[in-house]
Amino acid sequence: MLTTKIFIRKNRAGNFLKNIREHYLRDDIHCGISNCHDCPPNSNISPATHENKCSLYNFNHYLVLDTNVILHQMDLLEEDAMCNVIILNTVLEEVKHRNLPIYKRLNNIMENTDRNFYLFPNNFHIECYIAQDKLEVINDYNDRCIRRACTWYMQHVPDAKFVLLTDDVANRQLAAEENIYCCSVENYVAHLENCGSLQDKLAHHDGHSISKSDDIFPPHLTTLEIHKGIKENKLYQGVYHASRDNFLEGYVVVEESDGTPMQIIVQGRVGQNRAVQGDVVAVELFNVKEWTAPSDLVFEDEGLVESGVDEVLRKEAELNVGKGKKEAEDRKPTGRVVGVIRRKWRQYCGILQQDGDASGLYQLFVPAEKRVPKIRIQTRQGVFLRTQKIVVTIDLWPRHSRYPEGHFVRALGAIGDQATENEVVLLEHEVPHNQFSEQVLKCLPKLPWIITDADVEARVDLRDIDICSVDPPGCTDIDDALHCRPLTKDTFEVGVHIADVSHFIRPGTALDVEAANRATTVYLVNKRIDMVPELLSSNLCSLRGGEERFAFSCIWEIDKNAKILNVRCHKSIIRSRKAMTYEEAQITIDDKTKNDSIAISLRNLNMLAKILKRKRLENGALVLASPEVKIHMDSETMEPLDVEVKKLFETNSMVEEFMLLANISVAEIILEAFPDCAMLRRHPEPPVSNFDPLIKVGKNLGFDIKVDTGKHLAESLDEAVNANNPYINTMLRILATRCMMQAVYFPSGIYEKSNFFHYGLAVPLYTHFTSPIRRYADIIVHRLLAVTVGSDATYPDLLDKQKSKLLCNNLNYRNRMAQYAGRASVAFNTHLFFRNKVQDEEGYILCIRKNAVQILIPRYGLECTLYLAEKGQSSAYFQYDVEEQTQKCGDITLHAFDPVTVRLSLDSSNVQHEKFVLKLVHPYIEGFSLPPLNVPSKRKGDSKNKNKSHEKRKKQLH
Amino acid sequence: MSRKELLSKIGLRQDGRRAEELRRIRCKLGVFTQPDGSAYLEQGLTKVLAAVYGPHQVRGGRSKAQHDAAIINCQFSMAVFSTGERKKRPRGDRKSTEISIHLHQALLAAVKVELYPWSQIDVYVEVLHADGGVFPACVNAATLALIDAGIPLKEYVCACTASLANNNVAMVDISNQEETLGGPVLTVVALPMSAKIVHMEMSQRFHLDHLPKVLNLALQGCKDIKAILDDVVRQHVKDIGSSTGWSQTNRKQ
Ligand SMILES: [Zn+2]
């Protein structure tokens, strides 16, 4: 029943430690086979209904998999084809140790009872356990454990058959000696009934059997060499990021020995050495003499499926030209990738490259994410797949292959189809978007929903107060409402009422778990992926006009100078008088003839908000800008009719001020009550180096941008005004926004108080309280606040600092992804709008590059590249000045922020990456620029046909 | 996320036990001849020796003596080789003093001290190998040694630890590996027959909602340990009694 494991470990001080652990062996473990007579009956074991039909074996059988099969063939396993699988604990542990995402996917399969995957803890089973021999390598030992389990099964259930799947030839041989049926995965799948498309999903880890050409990449160091190198400070460890614009360039973010982050540039085939976006790699830093500056060139990979490295070599050479000419100060740390510590390969969405033979076995897959290299796959359905958006994953990247090799996972739908594109956006950003499960829907309140006497008892009744909400047009998830009434001549009572979502979402329920995982509602142009089911988001929690709703109220006494005299929070019942749009509210305020209580309270709110805003700005809060656009959709065809930059009213800012105030007040309250586990939001101060591009541009324009503190930055941005070009200020703010760090959620216990600071808002404490319908963080804050004011009880996870931290990590990740997904959706629809259109547009130069200029077109919030030269050539017209950051042609000089007119059209030749093509119209350069179009382009959308793209898109700058 | 879970999906712990299973306990009474009573106890890999001297006259300063009860003097120490890392452990460092005091408290609840006024009972405990749950093992060993010394007890005093796996499931008798993986450890010293708690200690906070299940499991652990100790004591008495014919009388009862 008992054995001990002895480990000898070396500790940090270099002493050897003997570590002994107990290992109990059991005789009460069920073998997992339902009709087994020897094992005690167990109701959890379900009978196998499915039959594995493989023509290699003329009998039904159970499958046993080895570790590599699971690690490599997860896409295959996720197909329903293979059932009745025994997963050995030995294998599971190794999978967990080696690849956590695969481990999670395996767990998902095991939870699906239809598949009948059974986890057998063989290493704790008294008859399956074997001790590791003294000189036995761990892999051999694990293989031996697997074979031992197979032979045990064979004699334990003699009427059943077991097949071991392993790609390890030596293991197969040993297994055969022990009379175990065994087979390679490829062979097994090929003989499986209905194998058809399954074969495409096979990962080929021994490489596609293509004629081996010469190695074109240097070898990677072994793990041991890497560890040694890092330990001796000869190598650095970091995450590899590929450049979006140049497939031959990337950088690795590493930490120097003192902890400061450093970016190491890696260039070319040798420098990148098969690193893929996101991989954790080991890099070798070059001598300072060999350092180079980030390239200004824009290179695209134009290779075909069978093409060699000629193109790469040519472009590499081009990259190297002028390397030595670079000014010393521009040179940045440069190095080369010498090994991969951890691959972060995932599934990629994209399409097959269209040129070449569609029926060929080998096809080249072009990922939608430009930073991921093309992937070569094997498929028997190339003709069909070329019409589809598909998902592909990488298996390996051998030294002799220009491209990584992978396999097809599944098809998403026809290319260019809006539903397909939405799916791609959601998948690429890992947005959970399945239908809500039965379990989740069961947690919802039953309709009709009524307010009981007990509810009234537990809440403050505010139904007699004139409360209203102000939101974007068409908003159905209204989570905030406001009121304001005079108390005395000089003081007001101001209330912010937030939907009481935590009343409906109870901790630990399926609904809660689902919402926590989703973390946020995701807004695409024509689709909203709710965090909570619609019944809550658009009905019971939404503070609709004229309906009685539960709210969490935060109420201040404020004097006429907007000084806060006191604050209180409590749960309440409200009845919003009216759900207004920003525009309606603005009209109500401006219309002097209106003097009802709503109009008066809006006016007072607006007056107070202006003072609050002024105070906030005086404190050094930043006003940033990012071009946000609204897309008008045709309600029938769901095609974009028009794209325009969002219009902002004073009332936008009014609502925002009070939301900020509520968030700040609540942050203070919950931090005092829960010093260790209050959910807060911090916005770290960016490192000064982040501002370099901004300072450089400012200097060229004659502005001195100070970045030492947020206050100075805010002031210098305010001062940077050019009367001739009023848009310059906005451009500077757009650039400043890009220098910022991400604001993040965190539990208060993990940082010192000085780190709680919110840089953008210039407040010491901040949290999110005001949007619980669409953000999970707010639900947690509501729960904390409810405990503080005595209307709810705590639960374990709420007070667990570690769990809160994990939750925050997820929230931060999902939020970032939601933001990216929203932008990607806008980009796609903007493209759709511009198909077959040619227009001249006003734009501004955002930055200057060696062979191109980046141009911002404010009207559409677009940022595009105007190429000054054919790819790979230097411009015939323009002279690039690195120092001044200008492009000169005769007496015309292009600076950053100069206004230009460009001709905008869409190049759809690349189906996946439709891109805007810009041609210069003004300033006019003979031979380069185009004459203006005769008809000045004016948007003439049929206004009655317009339908606001979607309900709500709020900025998440803070 | 920690890659090791305290309790796997199939309900097995790192060492193969289920949540409510104790580690193997092996013990022996009368391992030394010199002291009045002694015992050796293994709980998993935690190995403890206990020796009891007394009751005897109060030594070193009569002022400590009590007119109505015996005083109990406890000394806890750890052998240099008891942990993976060899470490010289001076007697009377803070941690051992603390454990000595707790041990004193625990034993005081069980020993009928009022029978021996003006006397002293010495209890020495030495840890030979520490693998989690050191203090409970000391209490259990000391109980056996006291029984071996023939000192009247109200009942067995037993100790056990319990913890919370994955912040949800209670599990009993925590090993060193589980301690280091994290999770709060609740140590309970109890009089299992009368179900009284003598001493309770928690290593870190956990939510009040979990306390009942963790506490109950720890108490159940104390009861299980008592049953094991009781068997050993009866066997021991039978063994030494067999030479004198006691066992015969014993069986008749
Ligand atoms: Zn069986």
Short mmCIF file of C-alpha atoms and ligand atoms in Angstrom, two decimals, chain A residues 29-33 35-40 152-153 156-157, ligand 1:
data_model
loop_
_atom_site.label_atom_id
_atom_site.label_comp_id
_atom_site.label_asym_id
_atom_site.label_seq_id
_atom_site.Cartn_x
_atom_site.Cartn_y
_atom_site.Cartn_z
CA ILE A 29 -9.45 2.42 -7.96
CA HIS A 30 -12.02 1.57 -10.58
CA CYS A 31 -10.67 0.55 -13.95
CA GLY A 32 -13.35 2.64 -15.69
CA ILE A 33 -14.86 -0.12 -17.74
CA ASN A 35 -19.07 -4.06 -17.28
CA CYS A 36 -16.03 -4.99 -15.25
CA HIS A 37 -16.89 -7.54 -12.58
CA ASP A 38 -13.76 -7.26 -10.51
CA CYS A 39 -14.12 -3.62 -9.62
CA PRO A 40 -16.64 -2.39 -7.04
CA TRP A 152 -2.70 -4.75 -16.56
CA TYR A 153 -5.87 -3.80 -18.39
CA HIS A 156 -7.93 -7.32 -15.72
CA VAL A 157 -10.63 -7.22 -18.41
ZN ZN C 1 -12.16 -3.31 -13.33
#
